[in-house]
Coordinates of N, CA and C in Angstrom, one line a residue:
X1 N -144.0 -85.5 35.2 CA -143.6 -84.4 36.1 C -144.8 -83.5 36.1
X2 N -145.1 -83.0 37.3 CA -146.2 -82.1 37.4 C -145.7 -80.7 37.0
X3 N -146.7 -79.9 36.7 CA -146.4 -78.5 36.3 C -145.7 -77.8 37.4
X4 N -146.2 -78.0 38.6 CA -145.6 -77.3 39.8 C -144.1 -77.7 40.0
X5 N -143.9 -79.0 39.8 CA -142.5 -79.4 39.9 C -141.6 -78.8 38.8
X6 N -142.2 -78.7 37.6 CA -141.5 -78.2 36.5 C -141.1 -76.7 36.8
X7 N -142.1 -76.0 37.3 CA -141.9 -74.6 37.6 C -140.8 -74.4 38.7
X8 N -140.8 -75.3 39.7 CA -139.8 -75.2 40.8 C -138.4 -75.5 40.2
X9 N -138.4 -76.5 39.3 CA -137.1 -76.9 38.7 C -136.6 -75.8 37.9
X10 N -137.4 -75.1 37.1 CA -137.0 -74.0 36.3 C -136.6 -72.8 37.1
X11 N -137.2 -72.6 38.3 CA -136.9 -71.4 39.1 C -135.6 -71.6 39.9
X12 N -135.2 -72.8 40.2 CA -134.0 -73.1 41.0 C -132.7 -72.8 40.2
X13 N -131.8 -72.1 40.8 CA -130.5 -71.9 40.0 C -129.8 -73.2 39.8
X14 N -129.0 -73.2 38.8 CA -128.3 -74.4 38.3 C -127.3 -74.9 39.4
X15 N -126.7 -74.0 40.1 CA -125.7 -74.4 41.1 C -126.3 -75.2 42.2
X16 N -127.6 -75.0 42.5 CA -128.3 -75.8 43.6 C -128.3 -77.3 43.2
X17 N -128.6 -77.5 41.9 CA -128.6 -78.9 41.5 C -127.2 -79.5 41.5
X18 N -126.2 -78.7 41.3 CA -124.8 -79.2 41.3 C -124.5 -79.6 42.8
X19 N -124.9 -78.7 43.7 CA -124.6 -79.0 45.1 C -125.3 -80.3 45.6
X20 N -126.4 -80.7 45.0 CA -127.1 -81.9 45.4 C -126.4 -83.2 45.0
X21 N -125.4 -83.1 44.1 CA -124.7 -84.3 43.7 C -123.8 -84.8 44.8
X22 N -123.8 -86.1 45.1 CA -123.0 -86.7 46.3 C -121.5 -86.4 46.1
X23 N -120.9 -86.5 44.9 CA -119.5 -86.3 44.8 C -119.1 -84.9 45.1
X24 N -120.0 -83.9 44.7 CA -119.7 -82.5 45.0 C -119.8 -82.3 46.5
X25 N -120.8 -82.9 47.1 CA -120.9 -82.7 48.6 C -119.7 -83.3 49.3
X26 N -119.2 -84.5 48.8 CA -118.0 -85.1 49.5 C -116.8 -84.2 49.3
X27 N -116.6 -83.6 48.1 CA -115.5 -82.7 47.8 C -115.6 -81.5 48.7
X28 N -116.8 -80.9 48.8 CA -116.9 -79.7 49.7 C -116.6 -80.1 51.1
X29 N -117.0 -81.2 51.6 CA -116.8 -81.6 53.0 C -115.3 -81.8 53.2
X30 N -114.6 -82.4 52.2 CA -113.1 -82.6 52.3 C -112.4 -81.2 52.3
X31 N -112.9 -80.3 51.5 CA -112.4 -79.0 51.4 C -112.5 -78.2 52.7
X32 N -113.7 -78.4 53.3 CA -113.9 -77.7 54.6 C -113.0 -78.3 55.7
X33 N -112.7 -79.6 55.7 CA -111.8 -80.2 56.6 C -110.4 -79.7 56.4
X34 N -110.0 -79.4 55.2 CA -108.7 -79.0 54.9 C -108.5 -77.5 55.0
X35 N -109.5 -76.8 55.3 CA -109.4 -75.3 55.4 C -108.3 -74.8 56.4
X36 N -108.2 -75.4 57.6 CA -107.1 -74.9 58.4 C -105.7 -75.1 57.8
X37 N -105.5 -76.2 57.2 CA -104.2 -76.5 56.5 C -104.0 -75.5 55.4
X38 N -105.0 -75.2 54.6 CA -104.9 -74.3 53.5 C -104.6 -72.9 54.0
X39 N -105.2 -72.5 55.1 CA -105.0 -71.2 55.7 C -103.6 -71.1 56.2
X40 N -103.0 -72.1 56.8 CA -101.6 -72.1 57.2 C -100.7 -71.9 56.0
X41 N -100.9 -72.7 55.0 CA -100.1 -72.6 53.8 C -100.2 -71.2 53.2
X42 N -101.4 -70.6 53.1 CA -101.6 -69.3 52.6 C -100.8 -68.3 53.5
X43 N -100.9 -68.4 54.8 CA -100.2 -67.5 55.7 C -98.6 -67.6 55.5
X44 N -98.1 -68.9 55.3 CA -96.7 -69.1 55.0 C -96.3 -68.3 53.7
X45 N -97.1 -68.5 52.7 CA -96.8 -67.8 51.4 C -96.8 -66.3 51.6
X46 N -97.8 -65.8 52.4 CA -97.9 -64.4 52.7 C -96.6 -63.9 53.4
X47 N -96.1 -64.7 54.4 CA -94.9 -64.4 55.1 C -93.7 -64.3 54.2
X48 N -93.6 -65.3 53.2 CA -92.5 -65.3 52.3 C -92.5 -64.0 51.4
X49 N -93.7 -63.7 50.9 CA -93.8 -62.5 50.1 C -93.4 -61.2 50.9
X50 N -93.9 -61.1 52.2 CA -93.5 -60.0 53.0 C -92.0 -59.9 53.2
X51 N -91.4 -61.1 53.5 CA -89.9 -61.2 53.6 C -89.2 -60.7 52.4
X52 N -89.7 -61.2 51.2 CA -89.1 -60.8 49.9 C -89.2 -59.3 49.7
X53 N -90.3 -58.8 50.0 CA -90.5 -57.3 49.8 C -89.6 -56.5 50.7
X54 N -89.4 -57.0 52.0 CA -88.6 -56.3 53.0 C -87.1 -56.4 52.5
X55 N -86.8 -57.6 52.0 CA -85.4 -57.8 51.5 C -85.1 -56.9 50.4
X56 N -86.0 -56.8 49.4 CA -85.7 -56.0 48.2 C -85.7 -54.5 48.6
X57 N -86.3 -54.1 49.7 CA -86.2 -52.7 50.1 C -84.9 -52.4 50.9
X58 N -84.3 -53.5 51.4 CA -83.1 -53.3 52.2 C -81.8 -53.3 51.3
X59 N -81.3 -52.2 51.0 CA -80.2 -52.0 50.1 C -78.9 -52.7 50.6
X60 N -78.7 -52.7 51.9 CA -77.5 -53.3 52.5 C -77.5 -54.8 52.2
X61 N -78.6 -55.5 52.4 CA -78.8 -56.9 52.2 C -78.5 -57.3 50.7
X62 N -79.1 -56.4 49.8 CA -78.9 -56.7 48.4 C -77.4 -56.5 48.0
X63 N -76.7 -55.5 48.6 CA -75.3 -55.3 48.3 C -74.5 -56.5 48.8
X64 N -74.8 -57.1 50.0 CA -74.1 -58.2 50.5 C -74.3 -59.4 49.6
X65 N -75.5 -59.6 49.1 CA -75.9 -60.7 48.2 C -75.1 -60.6 46.9
X66 N -75.1 -59.4 46.4 CA -74.4 -59.1 45.1 C -72.9 -59.4 45.3
X67 N -72.3 -59.0 46.4 CA -70.9 -59.3 46.7 C -70.6 -60.8 46.7
X68 N -71.5 -61.6 47.4 CA -71.3 -63.0 47.4 C -71.4 -63.6 46.0
X69 N -72.3 -63.2 45.2 CA -72.5 -63.7 43.9 C -71.3 -63.4 43.0
X70 N -70.7 -62.2 43.2 CA -69.6 -61.8 42.3 C -68.3 -62.6 42.7
X71 N -68.2 -63.1 43.9 CA -67.1 -63.9 44.4 C -66.9 -65.2 43.5
X72 N -68.0 -65.7 43.0 CA -67.9 -66.9 42.2 C -67.9 -66.5 40.8
X73 N -66.7 -66.4 40.2 CA -66.6 -65.9 38.9 C -66.9 -67.0 37.9
X74 N -68.0 -66.8 37.2 CA -68.4 -67.8 36.2 C -68.1 -67.1 34.9
X75 N -67.0 -67.5 34.3 CA -66.5 -66.9 33.0 C -66.5 -68.0 31.9
X76 N -66.0 -67.7 30.8 CA -65.9 -68.6 29.7 C -65.1 -69.8 30.0
X77 N -64.0 -69.6 30.7 CA -63.1 -70.8 31.1 C -63.9 -71.7 32.0
X78 N -64.6 -71.2 32.9 CA -65.4 -72.0 33.9 C -66.4 -72.9 33.1
X79 N -67.1 -72.2 32.2 CA -68.1 -72.9 31.4 C -67.5 -74.0 30.5
X80 N -66.3 -73.7 29.9 CA -65.6 -74.7 29.1 C -65.2 -75.9 29.9
X81 N -64.7 -75.6 31.1 CA -64.3 -76.7 32.0 C -65.5 -77.5 32.4
X82 N -66.6 -76.9 32.6 CA -67.8 -77.7 33.0 C -68.2 -78.5 31.8
X83 N -68.2 -78.0 30.6 CA -68.5 -78.8 29.4 C -67.6 -80.0 29.3
X84 N -66.3 -79.7 29.4 CA -65.3 -80.8 29.3 C -65.5 -81.8 30.4
X85 N -65.8 -81.4 31.6 CA -66.1 -82.4 32.7 C -67.3 -83.2 32.3
X86 N -68.3 -82.6 31.8 CA -69.5 -83.3 31.4 C -69.2 -84.3 30.3
X87 N -68.3 -84.0 29.3 CA -67.9 -84.9 28.3 C -67.2 -86.1 28.8
X88 N -66.4 -85.9 29.9 CA -65.6 -86.9 30.5 C -66.4 -87.8 31.5
X89 N -67.6 -87.4 31.8 CA -68.4 -88.1 32.8 C -68.6 -89.6 32.5
X90 N -68.8 -90.0 31.2 CA -68.9 -91.4 31.0 C -67.6 -92.2 31.4
X91 N -66.5 -91.6 31.1 CA -65.2 -92.3 31.5 C -65.1 -92.3 33.0
X92 N -65.4 -91.2 33.6 CA -65.4 -91.2 35.1 C -66.3 -92.2 35.7
X93 N -67.5 -92.3 35.1 CA -68.4 -93.3 35.6 C -67.9 -94.7 35.5
X94 N -67.2 -95.0 34.3 CA -66.6 -96.3 34.1 C -65.6 -96.6 35.2
X95 N -64.7 -95.6 35.5 CA -63.7 -95.8 36.5 C -64.3 -96.0 37.9
X96 N -65.3 -95.3 38.2 CA -66.0 -95.4 39.5 C -66.6 -96.8 39.6
X97 N -67.2 -97.3 38.5 CA -67.8 -98.6 38.5 C -66.8 -99.7 38.7
X98 N -65.6 -99.5 38.0 CA -64.5 -100.5 38.2 C -64.0 -100.5 39.6
X99 N -63.9 -99.3 40.2 CA -63.5 -99.2 41.6 C -64.5 -99.9 42.5
X100 N -65.8 -99.7 42.2 CA -66.8 -100.3 43.0 C -66.7 -101.8 42.9
X101 N -66.5 -102.3 41.7 CA -66.4 -103.8 41.5 C -65.1 -104.3 42.2
X102 N -64.1 -103.5 42.2 CA -62.9 -103.9 42.9 C -63.1 -104.0 44.4
X103 N -63.8 -103.0 44.9 CA -64.2 -102.9 46.3 C -65.0 -104.1 46.7
X104 N -66.0 -104.5 45.9 CA -66.9 -105.6 46.2 C -66.0 -106.9 46.2
X105 N -65.1 -107.0 45.2 CA -64.2 -108.2 45.1 C -63.4 -108.3 46.3
X106 N -62.7 -107.2 46.7 CA -61.9 -107.2 47.9 C -62.7 -107.5 49.2
X107 N -63.9 -107.0 49.3 CA -64.7 -107.4 50.5 C -65.0 -108.9 50.5
X108 N -65.3 -109.4 49.3 CA -65.6 -110.9 49.3 C -64.4 -111.7 49.6
X109 N -63.2 -111.2 49.1 CA -62.0 -112.0 49.4 C -61.7 -111.9 50.9
X110 N -61.8 -110.7 51.5 CA -61.6 -110.5 52.9 C -62.5 -111.4 53.8
X111 N -63.7 -111.6 53.3 CA -64.7 -112.4 54.0 C -64.5 -113.9 53.8
X112 N -63.8 -114.3 52.7 CA -63.5 -115.7 52.4 C -62.3 -116.2 53.2
X113 N -62.5 -117.2 54.1 CA -61.4 -117.6 54.9 C -60.4 -118.4 54.1
X114 N -60.8 -119.2 53.1 CA -59.9 -119.9 52.3 C -58.9 -119.0 51.5
X115 N -59.5 -117.9 50.9 CA -58.7 -117.0 50.2 C -57.7 -116.3 51.1
X116 N -58.2 -115.9 52.3 CA -57.3 -115.2 53.2 C -56.2 -116.1 53.7
X117 N -56.5 -117.4 53.9 CA -55.4 -118.4 54.2 C -54.4 -118.5 53.1
X118 N -54.9 -118.6 51.9 CA -53.9 -118.7 50.7 C -53.0 -117.4 50.6
X119 N -53.6 -116.2 50.8 CA -52.9 -115.0 50.7 C -51.9 -115.0 51.9
X120 N -52.3 -115.4 53.0 CA -51.4 -115.4 54.2 C -50.2 -116.3 54.0
X121 N -50.5 -117.5 53.4 CA -49.4 -118.4 53.1 C -48.4 -117.8 52.1
X122 N -48.9 -117.2 51.1 CA -48.0 -116.6 50.1 C -47.2 -115.5 50.7
X123 N -47.8 -114.7 51.6 CA -47.0 -113.6 52.2 C -46.0 -114.2 53.1
X124 N -46.3 -115.3 53.8 CA -45.3 -115.9 54.7 C -44.1 -116.4 53.9
X125 N -44.4 -117.0 52.7 CA -43.3 -117.4 51.8 C -42.3 -116.3 51.5
X126 N -42.8 -115.1 51.3 CA -42.0 -114.0 50.9 C -41.3 -113.3 52.1
X127 N -42.1 -113.2 53.2 CA -41.7 -112.5 54.4 C -40.8 -113.3 55.3
X128 N -41.1 -114.6 55.4 CA -40.3 -115.4 56.4 C -38.8 -115.4 56.2
X129 N -38.3 -115.4 55.0 CA -36.8 -115.3 54.9 C -36.2 -114.0 55.5
X130 N -36.9 -112.9 55.3 CA -36.5 -111.7 55.9 C -36.6 -111.7 57.4
X131 N -37.7 -112.2 57.9 CA -37.8 -112.3 59.3 C -36.8 -113.2 59.9
X132 N -36.4 -114.3 59.3 CA -35.4 -115.2 59.8 C -34.0 -114.5 59.8
X133 N -33.7 -113.8 58.8 CA -32.5 -113.0 58.7 C -32.4 -112.0 59.8
X134 N -33.6 -111.3 60.0 CA -33.6 -110.3 61.1 C -33.4 -110.9 62.4
X135 N -34.0 -112.1 62.6 CA -33.9 -112.8 63.9 C -32.4 -113.2 64.1
X136 N -31.7 -113.7 63.1 CA -30.3 -114.1 63.2 C -29.5 -112.9 63.5
X137 N -29.8 -111.7 62.9 CA -29.0 -110.5 63.2 C -29.2 -110.1 64.6
X138 N -30.5 -110.2 65.1 CA -30.7 -109.8 66.5 C -30.0 -110.7 67.5
X139 N -30.0 -112.0 67.2 CA -29.3 -113.0 68.0 C -27.8 -112.7 68.1
X140 N -27.3 -112.3 66.9 CA -25.8 -112.0 66.8 C -25.6 -110.7 67.7
X141 N -26.4 -109.7 67.5 CA -26.2 -108.5 68.3 C -26.3 -108.8 69.8
X142 N -27.3 -109.6 70.2 CA -27.5 -109.9 71.6 C -26.3 -110.7 72.1
X143 N -25.8 -111.6 71.3 CA -24.6 -112.4 71.8 C -23.4 -111.5 71.9
X144 N -23.2 -110.6 71.0 CA -22.0 -109.7 71.1 C -22.2 -108.8 72.3
X145 N -23.4 -108.3 72.5 CA -23.6 -107.4 73.7 C -23.3 -108.2 75.0
X146 N -23.8 -109.5 75.1 CA -23.7 -110.3 76.2 C -22.2 -110.6 76.5
X147 N -21.4 -110.9 75.5 CA -20.0 -111.2 75.7 C -19.2 -109.9 76.1
X148 N -19.6 -108.8 75.5 CA -18.9 -107.6 75.8 C -19.1 -107.2 77.2
X149 N -20.3 -107.4 77.7 CA -20.6 -107.0 79.1 C -19.9 -108.0 80.1
X150 N -19.7 -109.3 79.7 CA -19.1 -110.2 80.6 C -17.6 -110.0 80.7
X151 N -16.9 -109.8 79.6 CA -15.5 -109.7 79.6 C -15.1 -108.3 79.9
X152 N -14.5 -108.1 81.0 CA -14.0 -106.7 81.3 C -12.4 -106.8 81.4
X153 N -11.8 -106.6 80.3 CA -10.3 -106.7 80.3 C -9.8 -105.5 79.5
X154 N -8.6 -105.2 79.8 CA -8.0 -104.1 79.1 C -7.2 -104.7 77.8
X155 N -7.2 -103.8 76.8 CA -6.6 -104.3 75.6 C -5.3 -103.4 75.3
X156 N -4.3 -104.1 75.0 CA -3.0 -103.4 74.7 C -2.9 -103.1 73.2
X157 N -2.0 -102.3 72.8 CA -1.8 -102.0 71.4 C -1.3 -103.2 70.7
X158 N -0.6 -104.1 71.3 CA -0.1 -105.3 70.7 C -1.2 -106.2 70.4
X159 N -2.2 -106.3 71.3 CA -3.4 -107.2 71.1 C -4.2 -106.7 69.9
X160 N -4.3 -105.4 69.8 CA -5.0 -104.8 68.7 C -4.3 -105.0 67.4
X161 N -3.0 -105.0 67.4 CA -2.2 -105.2 66.2 C -2.4 -106.7 65.7
X162 N -2.5 -107.6 66.7 CA -2.7 -109.0 66.3 C -4.1 -109.2 65.7
X163 N -5.1 -108.4 66.2 CA -6.4 -108.5 65.6 C -6.4 -108.0 64.2
X164 N -5.7 -107.0 63.9 CA -5.7 -106.5 62.6 C -5.2 -107.5 61.5
X165 N -4.4 -108.5 61.9 CA -4.0 -109.5 61.0 C -5.1 -110.6 60.7
X166 N -6.1 -110.6 61.6 CA -7.2 -111.6 61.5 C -8.0 -111.3 60.2
X167 N -8.3 -112.4 59.3 CA -9.0 -112.1 58.1 C -10.4 -111.5 58.3
X168 N -11.1 -111.9 59.3 CA -12.4 -111.4 59.6 C -12.4 -109.9 59.9
X169 N -11.3 -109.5 60.7 CA -11.2 -108.1 61.0 C -10.8 -107.3 59.7
X170 N -9.9 -107.9 58.9 CA -9.6 -107.2 57.6 C -10.8 -107.0 56.8
X171 N -11.7 -108.1 56.7 CA -12.9 -108.0 55.9 C -13.8 -106.9 56.5
X172 N -13.9 -106.9 57.9 CA -14.8 -105.8 58.5 C -14.2 -104.4 58.3
X173 N -12.9 -104.3 58.3 CA -12.3 -103.0 58.0 C -12.6 -102.6 56.6
X174 N -12.6 -103.6 55.7 CA -12.9 -103.3 54.3 C -14.3 -102.7 54.1
X175 N -15.2 -103.3 54.9 CA -16.6 -102.8 54.9 C -16.7 -101.4 55.4
X176 N -16.0 -101.2 56.5 CA -16.0 -99.8 57.1 C -15.4 -98.8 56.1
X177 N -14.3 -99.2 55.5 CA -13.7 -98.3 54.5 C -14.6 -98.0 53.3
X178 N -15.2 -99.0 52.8 CA -16.1 -98.8 51.7 C -17.3 -98.0 52.1
X179 N -17.8 -98.2 53.3 CA -18.9 -97.4 53.8 C -18.6 -95.9 53.9
X180 N -17.4 -95.6 54.4 CA -16.9 -94.2 54.5 C -16.7 -93.6 53.1
X181 N -16.3 -94.4 52.1 CA -16.1 -93.8 50.8 C -17.5 -93.5 50.2
X182 N -18.4 -94.4 50.3 CA -19.8 -94.2 49.8 C -20.4 -93.0 50.4
X183 N -20.3 -92.8 51.7 CA -20.9 -91.7 52.5 C -20.2 -90.4 52.0
X184 N -18.9 -90.4 51.8 CA -18.2 -89.3 51.3 C -18.7 -88.9 49.9
X185 N -18.8 -89.9 49.0 CA -19.3 -89.6 47.6 C -20.7 -89.0 47.6
X186 N -21.5 -89.6 48.5 CA -22.9 -89.1 48.5 C -23.0 -87.7 49.1
X187 N -22.1 -87.4 50.0 CA -22.1 -86.0 50.6 C -21.6 -85.0 49.5
X188 N -20.7 -85.4 48.7 CA -20.2 -84.5 47.6 C -21.2 -84.3 46.6
X189 N -22.1 -85.3 46.3 CA -23.1 -85.2 45.2 C -24.3 -84.4 45.6
X190 N -24.5 -84.2 46.9 CA -25.6 -83.4 47.4 C -25.2 -82.0 47.4

Protein backbone atom coordinates (compact mmCIF):
# COMPACT_ATOMS: atom_id res chain seq x y z
CA UNK A 1 0.00 0.00 0.00
CA UNK A 2 1.34 3.35 -0.93
CA UNK A 3 1.75 6.09 1.61
CA UNK A 4 -0.85 8.26 -0.13
CA UNK A 5 -3.39 5.47 -0.03
CA UNK A 6 -2.59 4.91 3.62
CA UNK A 7 -3.17 8.58 4.37
CA UNK A 8 -6.47 8.57 2.46
CA UNK A 9 -7.57 5.45 4.32
CA UNK A 10 -6.66 7.05 7.65
CA UNK A 11 -8.45 10.29 6.83
CA UNK A 12 -11.76 8.69 5.74
CA UNK A 13 -14.31 8.22 8.47
CA UNK A 14 -15.10 4.69 9.47
CA UNK A 15 -18.76 4.91 8.41
CA UNK A 16 -17.72 5.48 4.79
CA UNK A 17 -16.05 2.08 4.67
CA UNK A 18 -19.21 0.59 6.24
CA UNK A 19 -21.33 2.13 3.51
CA UNK A 20 -19.16 0.54 0.84
CA UNK A 21 -20.11 -2.98 1.97
CA UNK A 22 -22.63 -4.58 -0.45
CA UNK A 23 -24.93 -5.98 2.26
CA UNK A 24 -25.14 -2.54 3.91
CA UNK A 25 -25.97 -0.95 0.56
CA UNK A 26 -28.68 -3.58 -0.09
CA UNK A 27 -30.17 -2.97 3.36
CA UNK A 28 -30.19 0.79 2.80
CA UNK A 29 -31.85 0.36 -0.61
CA UNK A 30 -34.49 -1.88 0.97
CA UNK A 31 -35.03 0.67 3.73
CA UNK A 32 -35.48 3.47 1.21
CA UNK A 33 -38.05 1.38 -0.71
CA UNK A 34 -39.99 0.78 2.52
CA UNK A 35 -39.95 4.41 3.66
CA UNK A 36 -43.51 5.20 2.46
CA UNK A 37 -44.83 2.18 4.36
CA UNK A 38 -42.88 3.14 7.47
CA UNK A 39 -44.17 6.69 7.20
CA UNK A 40 -47.81 5.42 7.02
CA UNK A 41 -47.27 3.21 10.07
CA UNK A 42 -45.73 6.11 11.95
CA UNK A 43 -48.69 8.34 11.00
CA UNK A 44 -51.13 5.65 12.23
CA UNK A 45 -49.31 5.42 15.56
CA UNK A 46 -49.36 9.18 15.84
CA UNK A 47 -53.14 9.18 15.18
CA UNK A 48 -53.65 6.54 17.88
CA UNK A 49 -51.65 8.59 20.39
CA UNK A 50 -53.65 11.73 19.53
CA UNK A 51 -56.91 9.82 19.94
CA UNK A 52 -55.80 8.42 23.29
CA UNK A 53 -54.81 11.88 24.50
CA UNK A 54 -58.16 13.34 23.40
CA UNK A 55 -60.02 10.45 25.03
CA UNK A 56 -58.18 10.88 28.32
CA UNK A 57 -59.03 14.58 28.34
CA UNK A 58 -62.74 13.90 27.71
CA UNK A 59 -64.23 13.28 31.16
CA UNK A 60 -67.64 12.21 29.78
CA UNK A 61 -66.08 9.37 27.73
CA UNK A 62 -64.05 8.20 30.70
CA UNK A 63 -67.18 8.19 32.89
CA UNK A 64 -69.09 6.11 30.31
CA UNK A 65 -66.20 3.63 30.07
CA UNK A 66 -66.03 3.38 33.85
CA UNK A 67 -69.79 2.76 34.00
CA UNK A 68 -69.53 -0.10 31.48
CA UNK A 69 -66.63 -1.68 33.32
CA UNK A 70 -68.47 -1.58 36.65
CA UNK A 71 -71.46 -3.38 35.08
CA UNK A 72 -69.35 -6.53 34.92
CA UNK A 73 -68.90 -7.36 38.55
CA UNK A 74 -65.82 -9.46 38.96
CA UNK A 75 -65.84 -10.52 42.56
CA UNK A 76 -64.51 -13.43 44.58
CA UNK A 77 -67.43 -15.67 43.58
CA UNK A 78 -66.81 -15.00 39.88
CA UNK A 79 -63.14 -15.84 40.23
CA UNK A 80 -63.92 -19.04 42.18
CA UNK A 81 -66.40 -20.06 39.49
CA UNK A 82 -63.82 -19.43 36.81
CA UNK A 83 -61.26 -21.57 38.67
CA UNK A 84 -63.83 -24.34 39.14
CA UNK A 85 -64.69 -24.19 35.44
CA UNK A 86 -61.02 -24.43 34.54
CA UNK A 87 -60.64 -27.45 36.84
CA UNK A 88 -63.56 -29.13 35.07
CA UNK A 89 -62.28 -28.37 31.58
CA UNK A 90 -60.62 -31.80 31.15
CA UNK A 91 -63.96 -33.50 31.89
CA UNK A 92 -65.79 -31.13 29.57
CA UNK A 93 -63.24 -31.80 26.85
CA UNK A 94 -63.76 -35.57 27.25
CA UNK A 95 -67.53 -35.14 26.93
CA UNK A 96 -67.13 -32.94 23.86
CA UNK A 97 -64.75 -35.50 22.32
CA UNK A 98 -67.29 -38.28 22.97
CA UNK A 99 -70.03 -36.17 21.38
CA UNK A 100 -67.76 -35.56 18.41
CA UNK A 101 -67.08 -39.31 18.08
CA UNK A 102 -70.82 -40.00 18.32
CA UNK A 103 -71.51 -37.40 15.63
CA UNK A 104 -68.89 -38.96 13.35
CA UNK A 105 -70.38 -42.42 14.00
CA UNK A 106 -73.92 -41.21 13.30
CA UNK A 107 -72.80 -39.51 10.08
CA UNK A 108 -71.08 -42.69 8.92
CA UNK A 109 -74.19 -44.76 9.76
CA UNK A 110 -76.44 -42.32 7.93
CA UNK A 111 -74.20 -42.53 4.86
CA UNK A 112 -74.05 -46.36 4.96
CA UNK A 113 -76.99 -47.77 2.98
CA UNK A 114 -76.75 -51.24 4.55
CA UNK A 115 -76.93 -49.84 8.09
CA UNK A 116 -79.85 -47.60 7.16
CA UNK A 117 -81.68 -50.56 5.58
CA UNK A 118 -81.13 -52.61 8.76
CA UNK A 119 -82.38 -49.79 11.01
CA UNK A 120 -85.35 -49.23 8.74
CA UNK A 121 -86.22 -52.94 8.89
CA UNK A 122 -86.03 -52.93 12.69
CA UNK A 123 -88.25 -49.86 12.90
CA UNK A 124 -90.79 -51.47 10.59
CA UNK A 125 -90.91 -54.53 12.89
CA UNK A 126 -91.88 -52.32 15.83
CA UNK A 127 -94.04 -49.77 14.04
CA UNK A 128 -95.95 -51.97 11.57
CA UNK A 129 -98.22 -53.59 14.21
CA UNK A 130 -99.31 -50.13 15.41
CA UNK A 131 -99.84 -48.95 11.86
CA UNK A 132 -101.95 -52.04 11.07
CA UNK A 133 -104.07 -51.52 14.17
CA UNK A 134 -104.53 -47.88 13.23
CA UNK A 135 -105.56 -48.87 9.72
CA UNK A 136 -108.08 -51.41 11.13
CA UNK A 137 -109.50 -48.70 13.39
CA UNK A 138 -109.83 -46.28 10.49
CA UNK A 139 -111.54 -48.95 8.35
CA UNK A 140 -113.98 -49.61 11.18
CA UNK A 141 -114.74 -45.89 11.61
CA UNK A 142 -115.20 -45.44 7.87
CA UNK A 143 -117.53 -48.50 7.67
CA UNK A 144 -119.62 -47.20 10.59
CA UNK A 145 -119.81 -43.76 9.03
CA UNK A 146 -120.80 -45.23 5.66
CA UNK A 147 -123.57 -47.41 7.13
CA UNK A 148 -124.90 -44.59 9.31
CA UNK A 149 -125.17 -42.29 6.30
CA UNK A 150 -126.93 -44.95 4.16
CA UNK A 151 -129.58 -46.04 6.71
CA UNK A 152 -132.01 -43.27 7.46
CA UNK A 153 -134.56 -44.80 9.79
CA UNK A 154 -136.21 -43.80 12.96
CA UNK A 155 -135.59 -45.72 16.15
CA UNK A 156 -138.23 -46.43 18.70
CA UNK A 157 -137.76 -46.83 22.41
CA UNK A 158 -138.58 -50.51 22.03
CA UNK A 159 -135.73 -50.96 19.48
CA UNK A 160 -133.32 -49.27 21.84
CA UNK A 161 -134.48 -51.54 24.69
CA UNK A 162 -133.74 -54.61 22.52
CA UNK A 163 -130.27 -53.26 21.75
CA UNK A 164 -129.53 -52.88 25.44
CA UNK A 165 -129.88 -56.68 25.83
CA UNK A 166 -127.21 -57.31 23.13
CA UNK A 167 -123.87 -58.45 24.76
CA UNK A 168 -121.76 -56.15 22.54
CA UNK A 169 -123.89 -53.16 23.57
CA UNK A 170 -123.58 -54.19 27.22
CA UNK A 171 -119.80 -54.40 26.82
CA UNK A 172 -119.73 -50.98 25.12
CA UNK A 173 -121.81 -49.48 27.89
CA UNK A 174 -119.40 -50.99 30.41
CA UNK A 175 -116.53 -49.17 28.66
CA UNK A 176 -118.51 -45.91 28.66
CA UNK A 177 -119.29 -46.30 32.36
CA UNK A 178 -115.66 -47.10 33.25
CA UNK A 179 -114.48 -44.11 31.20
CA UNK A 180 -116.87 -41.78 33.03
CA UNK A 181 -115.67 -43.10 36.41
CA UNK A 182 -111.99 -42.62 35.51
CA UNK A 183 -112.66 -39.09 34.21
CA UNK A 184 -114.56 -38.27 37.39
CA UNK A 185 -111.75 -39.62 39.62
CA UNK A 186 -109.13 -37.69 37.66
CA UNK A 187 -111.15 -34.50 37.95
CA UNK A 188 -111.41 -34.94 41.72
CA UNK A 189 -107.62 -35.52 42.10
CA UNK A 190 -106.75 -32.35 40.20
